[in-house]
Coordinates of C-alpha atoms in Angstrom, one line a residue:
M1 CA -38.3 12.1 14.1
N2 CA -39.3 9.2 16.3
R3 CA -37.3 6.0 15.9
M4 CA -38.3 2.4 16.2
S5 CA -36.5 0.0 18.4
W6 CA -34.9 -3.3 17.3
Q7 CA -33.3 -5.9 19.5
L8 CA -30.6 -8.4 18.6
K9 CA -30.4 -12.1 19.4
K10 CA -28.3 -13.2 22.3
G11 CA -24.6 -13.0 21.4
A12 CA -25.3 -11.1 18.1
D13 CA -24.0 -7.8 19.5
R14 CA -20.2 -8.6 19.4
R15 CA -19.5 -7.3 15.9
V16 CA -21.4 -4.1 16.3
R17 CA -19.8 -3.4 19.7
G18 CA -16.5 -3.9 18.0
G19 CA -17.3 -1.1 15.5
H20 CA -18.8 -3.1 12.6
P21 CA -21.6 -0.9 10.9
W22 CA -23.9 -3.7 9.7
I23 CA -26.5 -6.0 11.2
F24 CA -27.8 -8.9 9.1
S25 CA -31.4 -9.9 9.2
N26 CA -30.7 -13.3 10.8
E27 CA -29.1 -11.5 13.8
L28 CA -32.3 -9.8 14.8
A29 CA -34.5 -11.2 17.6
H30 CA -37.6 -10.5 15.4
S31 CA -38.7 -10.1 11.8
P32 CA -37.8 -6.7 10.3
R33 CA -40.8 -6.9 8.0
Q34 CA -42.9 -4.3 9.9
I35 CA -41.0 -1.3 8.7
E36 CA -40.7 0.8 5.5
P37 CA -37.2 0.6 3.9
G38 CA -35.0 3.4 5.3
T39 CA -36.9 3.8 8.6
L40 CA -34.7 5.2 11.4
I41 CA -34.1 2.7 14.2
D42 CA -32.4 2.4 17.6
L43 CA -30.6 -0.9 18.1
Y44 CA -30.4 -2.7 21.4
S45 CA -28.8 -5.9 22.7
D46 CA -30.8 -8.8 24.0
R47 CA -30.3 -7.3 27.5
G48 CA -31.8 -4.0 26.5
E49 CA -28.5 -2.0 26.1
F50 CA -28.4 0.7 23.5
L51 CA -25.9 -0.1 20.8
A52 CA -26.4 2.2 17.9
S53 CA -28.9 4.2 15.8
G54 CA -29.3 4.0 12.1
Y55 CA -31.7 2.9 9.5
G56 CA -33.3 -0.5 8.5
N57 CA -34.4 -2.2 5.4
P58 CA -36.5 -5.4 5.5
Q59 CA -35.8 -5.9 1.7
S60 CA -32.0 -6.2 2.2
L61 CA -29.9 -9.0 3.7
I62 CA -28.1 -6.1 5.5
A63 CA -31.1 -5.2 7.7
F64 CA -29.5 -2.3 9.6
R65 CA -26.7 0.2 9.0
V66 CA -25.2 2.3 11.7
L67 CA -25.3 6.1 11.5
S68 CA -24.4 6.9 15.1
R69 CA -23.4 5.3 18.3
K70 CA -24.8 8.2 20.3
K71 CA -28.4 7.8 21.3
D72 CA -29.1 11.6 21.5
D73 CA -28.0 12.3 17.9
D74 CA -30.9 13.6 15.8
L75 CA -30.3 11.6 12.6
S76 CA -32.9 13.5 10.6
S77 CA -31.5 16.9 11.4
P78 CA -29.6 18.8 8.7
D79 CA -27.0 19.5 11.4
F80 CA -26.3 15.8 11.8
L81 CA -25.5 15.5 8.1
L82 CA -23.5 18.8 8.1
G83 CA -21.4 17.6 11.0
R84 CA -20.5 14.4 9.1
L85 CA -19.6 16.4 5.9
R86 CA -17.4 18.8 7.9
R87 CA -15.6 16.0 9.6
A88 CA -15.0 14.2 6.3
W89 CA -13.7 17.4 4.7
R90 CA -11.3 18.1 7.6
R91 CA -9.8 14.6 7.3
R92 CA -9.1 15.0 3.6
Q93 CA -7.6 18.4 4.1
D94 CA -5.4 17.0 6.9
W95 CA -4.0 14.4 4.5
G96 CA -3.3 17.0 1.8
F97 CA -6.0 16.2 -0.7
A98 CA -6.7 19.1 -3.1
G99 CA -8.3 19.5 -6.4
S100 CA -10.5 16.4 -7.0
F101 CA -11.0 13.7 -4.3
R102 CA -13.6 11.5 -2.6
L103 CA -15.2 13.5 0.2
V104 CA -17.5 10.9 1.6
F105 CA -16.9 7.1 1.4
S106 CA -20.0 5.6 2.8
E107 CA -19.5 3.6 6.0
A108 CA -15.9 4.9 6.5
D109 CA -17.3 8.4 7.0
E110 CA -20.4 7.2 8.9
L111 CA -22.8 8.0 6.1
P112 CA -23.6 4.5 4.8
G113 CA -25.0 4.5 1.3
L114 CA -23.6 7.8 0.3
I115 CA -20.7 8.4 -2.1
L116 CA -19.7 12.1 -2.6
D117 CA -16.9 13.0 -5.0
R118 CA -15.6 16.6 -5.2
Y119 CA -14.3 17.6 -8.6
L120 CA -12.4 20.9 -9.1
L121 CA -12.8 22.3 -12.6
A122 CA -9.5 23.4 -13.9
T123 CA -10.8 26.1 -16.3
E124 CA -13.1 27.9 -14.0
G125 CA -12.0 27.3 -10.5
S126 CA -15.5 26.0 -9.7
Q127 CA -16.4 22.6 -8.3
V128 CA -18.8 19.8 -9.0
W129 CA -20.2 17.5 -6.3
A130 CA -21.2 14.1 -7.7
L131 CA -23.4 12.1 -5.4
Q132 CA -24.2 8.4 -5.5
I133 CA -27.1 7.3 -3.3
L134 CA -27.0 3.5 -2.9
T135 CA -29.4 2.6 0.0
A136 CA -33.0 3.2 1.0
G137 CA -32.0 4.8 4.2
M138 CA -29.7 7.4 2.5
E139 CA -32.4 8.0 -0.1
R140 CA -34.8 9.1 2.7
L141 CA -32.2 11.1 4.6
L142 CA -31.1 12.9 1.5
A143 CA -34.5 13.2 -0.3
D144 CA -33.5 16.7 -1.2
P145 CA -29.7 17.1 -1.0
L146 CA -29.4 20.7 -2.2
P147 CA -30.3 22.6 1.1
V148 CA -27.6 20.7 3.1
L149 CA -25.0 21.0 0.3
Q150 CA -25.7 24.7 -0.1
V151 CA -24.9 25.4 3.6
F152 CA -21.8 23.2 3.4
A153 CA -20.6 24.9 0.1
D154 CA -21.0 28.4 1.5
E155 CA -18.6 27.5 4.4
G156 CA -15.7 27.4 1.9
L157 CA -14.4 28.2 -1.5
P158 CA -15.7 28.5 -4.2
G159 CA -19.1 28.7 -2.4
W160 CA -22.5 27.8 -3.7
D161 CA -22.3 30.1 -6.7
G162 CA -19.4 28.1 -7.9
T163 CA -20.9 24.7 -7.2
S164 CA -22.7 22.2 -9.5
V165 CA -24.4 19.1 -8.3
V166 CA -24.9 15.8 -10.1
L167 CA -27.0 13.0 -8.6
R168 CA -26.3 9.4 -9.6
K169 CA -28.9 6.8 -8.9
D170 CA -27.8 4.5 -11.7
A171 CA -25.8 1.9 -9.8
A172 CA -27.1 -1.6 -10.1
I173 CA -26.5 -2.3 -6.4
R174 CA -29.6 -0.2 -5.6
K175 CA -31.7 -3.1 -6.7
L176 CA -30.5 -5.1 -3.7
E177 CA -32.1 -2.4 -1.6
G178 CA -35.4 -2.5 -3.5
L179 CA -34.6 0.8 -5.1
P180 CA -35.2 1.8 -8.7
V181 CA -32.3 2.5 -11.0
A182 CA -32.6 6.0 -12.6
E183 CA -30.9 8.2 -15.1
P184 CA -28.3 10.7 -13.7
Q185 CA -29.7 14.1 -12.8
V186 CA -28.0 17.4 -13.0
L187 CA -29.5 19.1 -9.9
R188 CA -27.6 22.3 -10.2
A189 CA -25.2 23.6 -12.7
R190 CA -23.6 26.9 -13.8
G191 CA -24.5 28.2 -17.2
Q192 CA -27.7 28.4 -19.2
G193 CA -30.0 25.9 -20.7
Q194 CA -28.5 22.8 -22.3
E195 CA -25.0 24.3 -21.9
K196 CA -25.2 23.4 -18.2
E197 CA -25.4 19.6 -18.8
Q198 CA -23.2 19.7 -21.9
G199 CA -20.5 21.4 -19.9
L200 CA -20.6 18.8 -17.1
A201 CA -20.5 16.0 -19.7
R202 CA -17.2 17.4 -21.0
A203 CA -15.8 18.8 -17.7
Q204 CA -12.1 19.6 -17.4
V205 CA -11.2 18.3 -14.0
E206 CA -8.0 19.1 -12.0
V207 CA -6.4 16.0 -10.4
R208 CA -3.4 16.1 -8.1
L209 CA -1.2 13.2 -7.0
F210 CA -0.5 14.8 -3.6
D211 CA 2.6 17.0 -4.1
A212 CA 2.8 16.5 -7.9
P213 CA 1.8 19.2 -10.3
A214 CA -1.9 19.1 -11.2
A215 CA -3.1 17.3 -14.3
T216 CA -6.2 18.3 -16.3
L217 CA -8.4 15.6 -17.7
T218 CA -11.7 15.9 -19.7
V219 CA -14.3 13.6 -18.2
D220 CA -18.0 13.0 -18.4
L221 CA -19.5 13.8 -15.0
V222 CA -23.0 13.1 -16.1
N223 CA -22.9 9.8 -18.0
G224 CA -19.4 8.5 -17.2
Q225 CA -18.8 5.4 -15.1
K226 CA -19.4 5.6 -11.3
T227 CA -19.4 9.4 -10.7
G228 CA -17.6 10.1 -14.0
F229 CA -14.0 9.3 -12.9
F230 CA -12.0 7.0 -10.7
L231 CA -10.3 8.8 -7.8
D232 CA -9.2 5.8 -5.9
Q233 CA -5.9 5.1 -7.7
S234 CA -4.0 8.3 -6.7
W235 CA -1.8 6.7 -4.1
N236 CA -1.0 3.8 -6.5
M237 CA 0.0 6.2 -9.2
K238 CA 2.2 8.1 -6.8
L239 CA 3.9 4.8 -5.9
V240 CA 4.6 3.8 -9.5
N241 CA 5.8 7.3 -10.3
E242 CA 8.3 7.0 -7.5
L243 CA 9.5 3.7 -8.9
L244 CA 10.0 5.3 -12.3
R245 CA 12.1 8.0 -10.7
M246 CA 14.3 5.7 -8.7
R247 CA 18.0 6.0 -9.7
S248 CA 18.6 2.4 -10.7
W249 CA 15.5 2.2 -12.9
R250 CA 16.3 5.4 -14.6
K251 CA 19.9 4.4 -15.3
S252 CA 19.0 1.0 -16.8
Q253 CA 15.8 1.7 -18.7
L254 CA 15.2 5.4 -19.4
K255 CA 17.6 6.5 -22.1
Q256 CA 17.5 10.0 -23.4
G257 CA 15.0 10.4 -26.2
E258 CA 14.4 6.6 -26.5
E259 CA 10.9 5.4 -27.0
F260 CA 9.2 4.0 -23.9
H261 CA 6.1 2.0 -24.7
V262 CA 3.2 2.0 -22.3
L263 CA 0.3 -0.4 -22.6
D264 CA -2.8 0.8 -20.7
L265 CA -5.5 -1.9 -20.6
C266 CA -9.0 -0.7 -19.6
C267 CA -7.7 2.8 -19.9
Y268 CA -11.0 4.6 -19.4
V269 CA -10.1 8.3 -19.9
G270 CA -6.4 7.7 -19.8
H271 CA -5.5 8.8 -16.3
W272 CA -2.9 6.2 -15.6
S273 CA -1.2 6.8 -18.9
L274 CA -1.2 10.5 -18.6
Q275 CA 0.4 10.5 -15.1
M276 CA 3.0 7.9 -16.0
A277 CA 3.8 9.5 -19.4
R278 CA 4.5 12.8 -17.8
T279 CA 7.0 11.2 -15.4
I280 CA 8.7 9.2 -18.2
R281 CA 9.1 12.4 -20.3
E282 CA 10.4 14.3 -17.3
L283 CA 13.1 11.6 -17.0
G284 CA 14.2 12.1 -20.6
A285 CA 12.5 9.2 -22.5
E286 CA 9.8 9.6 -25.1
P287 CA 6.6 7.9 -24.0
V288 CA 4.4 6.1 -26.6
V289 CA 1.1 5.1 -25.1
H290 CA -1.2 2.2 -26.3
L291 CA -4.7 2.8 -25.0
V292 CA -7.1 -0.2 -24.9
D293 CA -10.8 0.1 -23.9
V294 CA -14.1 -1.3 -25.0
S295 CA -15.9 2.0 -24.7
A296 CA -15.5 4.3 -27.8
S297 CA -16.6 7.3 -25.8
A298 CA -14.0 6.6 -23.1
L299 CA -11.3 6.2 -25.8
A300 CA -12.2 9.5 -27.4
L301 CA -11.8 11.2 -24.0
A302 CA -8.5 9.4 -23.4
A303 CA -7.3 10.5 -26.8
E304 CA -8.2 14.1 -26.1
N305 CA -6.5 14.0 -22.7
L306 CA -3.2 12.6 -24.1
R307 CA -3.3 14.9 -27.1
R308 CA -3.7 17.9 -24.9
A309 CA -0.5 16.8 -23.0
G310 CA 1.4 16.5 -26.4
L311 CA 1.8 12.7 -26.1
R312 CA 2.1 10.2 -28.8
F313 CA -0.5 7.4 -28.6
F314 CA -2.5 4.7 -30.3
T315 CA -6.1 3.7 -29.5
Y316 CA -7.6 0.1 -29.7
P317 CA -11.4 -0.2 -29.2
L318 CA -11.2 -3.8 -27.8
D319 CA -12.9 -6.0 -25.2
V320 CA -9.7 -7.0 -23.3
L321 CA -11.0 -10.5 -22.6
K322 CA -12.8 -11.3 -25.9
D323 CA -10.3 -9.6 -28.2
I324 CA -6.9 -10.7 -26.8
A325 CA -5.7 -11.8 -30.2
Q326 CA -6.0 -8.1 -31.3
W327 CA -4.1 -6.6 -28.4
P328 CA -0.9 -4.8 -29.5
A329 CA 1.9 -7.3 -29.3
G330 CA 4.7 -5.4 -27.5
P331 CA 7.2 -5.5 -26.1
F332 CA 6.2 -2.8 -23.5
D333 CA 8.2 -1.1 -20.9
L334 CA 5.3 -0.3 -18.6
L335 CA 2.0 -2.3 -18.6
I336 CA -1.1 -1.2 -16.6
V337 CA -3.8 -3.9 -16.1
D338 CA -6.8 -2.2 -14.4
P339 CA -10.0 -4.0 -15.4
P340 CA -13.4 -3.2 -14.0
A341 CA -14.8 -5.3 -11.2
L342 CA -15.2 -8.8 -12.6
V343 CA -16.9 -10.3 -9.5
K344 CA -20.5 -9.4 -8.7
S345 CA -21.2 -12.3 -6.3
R346 CA -19.5 -15.2 -4.7
K347 CA -20.9 -17.6 -7.3
D348 CA -18.9 -15.7 -10.0
L349 CA -15.6 -15.9 -8.2
A350 CA -14.1 -18.9 -9.9
V351 CA -15.0 -17.5 -13.4
A352 CA -13.6 -14.1 -12.4
E353 CA -10.3 -15.6 -11.1
A354 CA -9.8 -17.3 -14.5
A355 CA -10.4 -14.0 -16.3
Y356 CA -7.9 -12.2 -14.1
V357 CA -5.3 -14.9 -14.7
K358 CA -5.9 -14.7 -18.4
L359 CA -5.5 -10.9 -18.5
N360 CA -2.3 -10.9 -16.4
T361 CA -0.8 -13.9 -18.4
E362 CA -1.2 -12.0 -21.7
A363 CA 0.1 -8.8 -20.2
L364 CA 3.2 -10.6 -18.9
R365 CA 3.8 -12.2 -22.3
R366 CA 4.1 -8.7 -23.8
A367 CA 6.4 -7.3 -21.1
R368 CA 10.0 -6.5 -22.0
P369 CA 12.6 -7.9 -19.5
G370 CA 13.2 -5.1 -17.0
S371 CA 9.7 -3.6 -17.5
L372 CA 7.1 -2.9 -14.8
V373 CA 3.7 -4.5 -14.8
V374 CA 1.1 -2.7 -12.6
S375 CA -1.8 -5.1 -11.9
C376 CA -5.0 -4.1 -10.2
S377 CA -8.3 -5.6 -9.0
C378 CA -11.2 -3.5 -7.7
S379 CA -13.4 -6.6 -7.0
G380 CA -14.1 -6.6 -3.2
L381 CA -14.6 -10.4 -3.2
V382 CA -11.1 -10.9 -4.6
T383 CA -9.0 -10.8 -1.4
E384 CA -5.3 -10.0 -1.2
E385 CA -4.6 -13.7 -0.9
I386 CA -6.7 -14.6 -3.9
F387 CA -5.1 -11.8 -5.9
S388 CA -1.6 -12.9 -5.0
A389 CA -2.5 -16.5 -6.1
I390 CA -3.9 -15.1 -9.4
L391 CA -0.7 -13.3 -10.2
A392 CA 1.4 -16.3 -9.3
R393 CA -0.7 -18.5 -11.7
A394 CA -0.3 -15.9 -14.4
E395 CA 3.4 -15.8 -14.0
R396 CA 3.7 -19.6 -14.3
K397 CA 1.4 -19.7 -17.4
S398 CA 3.3 -16.9 -19.1
G399 CA 6.7 -18.4 -18.5
V400 CA 8.0 -15.0 -17.2
R401 CA 9.9 -14.6 -14.0
T402 CA 9.2 -11.5 -11.9
H403 CA 10.0 -9.7 -8.7
W404 CA 7.0 -8.3 -6.8
L405 CA 8.3 -4.8 -5.9
T406 CA 5.5 -3.3 -3.9
H407 CA 1.7 -3.3 -3.4
G408 CA -0.9 -0.7 -2.9
G409 CA -4.6 -0.2 -2.6
Q410 CA -7.3 2.4 -2.6
S411 CA -6.1 5.9 -1.8
F412 CA -6.9 7.2 1.7
D413 CA -9.7 9.5 0.6
H414 CA -11.3 6.0 0.4
P415 CA -10.4 5.0 4.0
I416 CA -11.0 1.6 5.4
L417 CA -12.5 1.1 8.9
G418 CA -10.4 -1.3 10.9
A419 CA -13.6 -3.1 12.1
F420 CA -15.0 -3.2 8.6
P421 CA -12.8 -5.2 6.2
E422 CA -15.7 -5.1 3.6
G423 CA -14.7 -1.5 2.9
K424 CA -11.5 -2.7 1.3
Y425 CA -11.8 -3.4 -2.4
L426 CA -8.8 -2.2 -4.4
K427 CA -5.6 -4.2 -4.7
M428 CA -2.5 -3.2 -6.7
R429 CA 0.8 -5.0 -7.3
V430 CA 3.9 -3.8 -9.1
L431 CA 5.9 -6.5 -10.8
E432 CA 9.3 -6.2 -12.3
V433 CA 9.8 -8.6 -15.2
L434 CA 13.2 -10.4 -14.8
S435 CA 13.1 -12.6 -17.9
G436 CA 10.9 -13.9 -20.6
S437 CA 10.4 -13.7 -24.4
A438 CA 8.3 -10.6 -24.9
K439 CA 6.8 -10.1 -28.3
K440 CA 7.8 -7.3 -30.6
I441 CA 5.5 -4.4 -31.6
S442 CA 3.8 -5.4 -34.8
G443 CA 3.9 -2.9 -37.7
S444 CA 5.3 0.5 -37.8
I445 CA 4.2 3.3 -35.4
E446 CA 3.1 6.3 -37.3
E447 CA 0.0 8.4 -36.6
P448 CA -2.4 7.6 -33.7
R449 CA -5.4 5.5 -34.7
I450 CA -8.2 7.4 -32.9
I451 CA -11.7 6.0 -33.0
F452 CA -14.6 8.4 -32.5
L453 CA -18.2 7.1 -32.5
S454 CA -21.2 9.3 -31.9
K455 CA -23.7 8.3 -29.3

């Protein structure tokens, strides 16, 4: 396929030479308006030097995204895409990822606009590939993803016969590319008739925290958030598990058979709670989990996942910001604060910061002295510095003193290019509560209150 040529303004080539994968429209020496969104383009400096090839979009502030820095690469060839997929797979295997993990993370894997998550189904040994297509260029390159995915699947286990494919074009960010938002599509599934889609909407997925035993969670790979699950917290969960296992913590907090209360805010399908509760029980205490989420369908799946593991739990169908007065009161031994992204644009940053402060203040007020608070932000515009300031403000407002034990971020199946800080979005801190007047759990704890609502 022939490619158009674009030229940069004088001095605008420094970032792209340094490895950054984006060019903004105001860095071009001409208007990008003459092309169709997603057109393949060769990019040149003001002196006529080849810099990169990729695709352009006149409707986006990000006018050009890099696919390759080799002029001879045939970007429209299936072999180009297969080469990128194979390299991404090898990298994940080298780092020990097994079961379910992110196979392609957009710019970090030199496939901008593509998210590809691989889910291993625990009950059948088959796999599901869930794709998000976020840009016009990737929409054109992967107009029909099945032929490329079939070749790739047949190079390993379980092969194409054991592979289902779900295509997600429902992310609101597509609107910034001039793309429509569409309902999820099951492009390929095992089974017959409606059973195919129904099976993927209640898929039992195998998740491993590196060398830990696999956990099985029921998730909705058709209509669930993002691609149906959140795979980016695996390294953070491993860190917190290690803290729970440390000798001093076990000696002071985890007494044989004693109840250990976990508050999981924005729990989604209960992954954090399940992983932490398994470790708590392994160490001899009896976990009691309090699940909070605004989504009734997510709470129903979380309840199913914890029930399967034989755990004691309560569910609270609450909006964590609007319904703070209805949060369980505490005190808690482990608190997980993992809200969805609260910042969509820079103009929302101040409001979002206040919301993060509010959430963390209320969590700290419910923390028992000696407890751990795990606080996360997945908003890319909330930097590490801003997040640290948020937690410091929450500590002052709560009247609780803490030690900041460690920090984390997105797991390395979601790698960050050194030249592309925009690829970093997830922050995590673990705080040990030193002092404070935590509230007591209100009421008696008897049977779980599970809320099931039909769609």
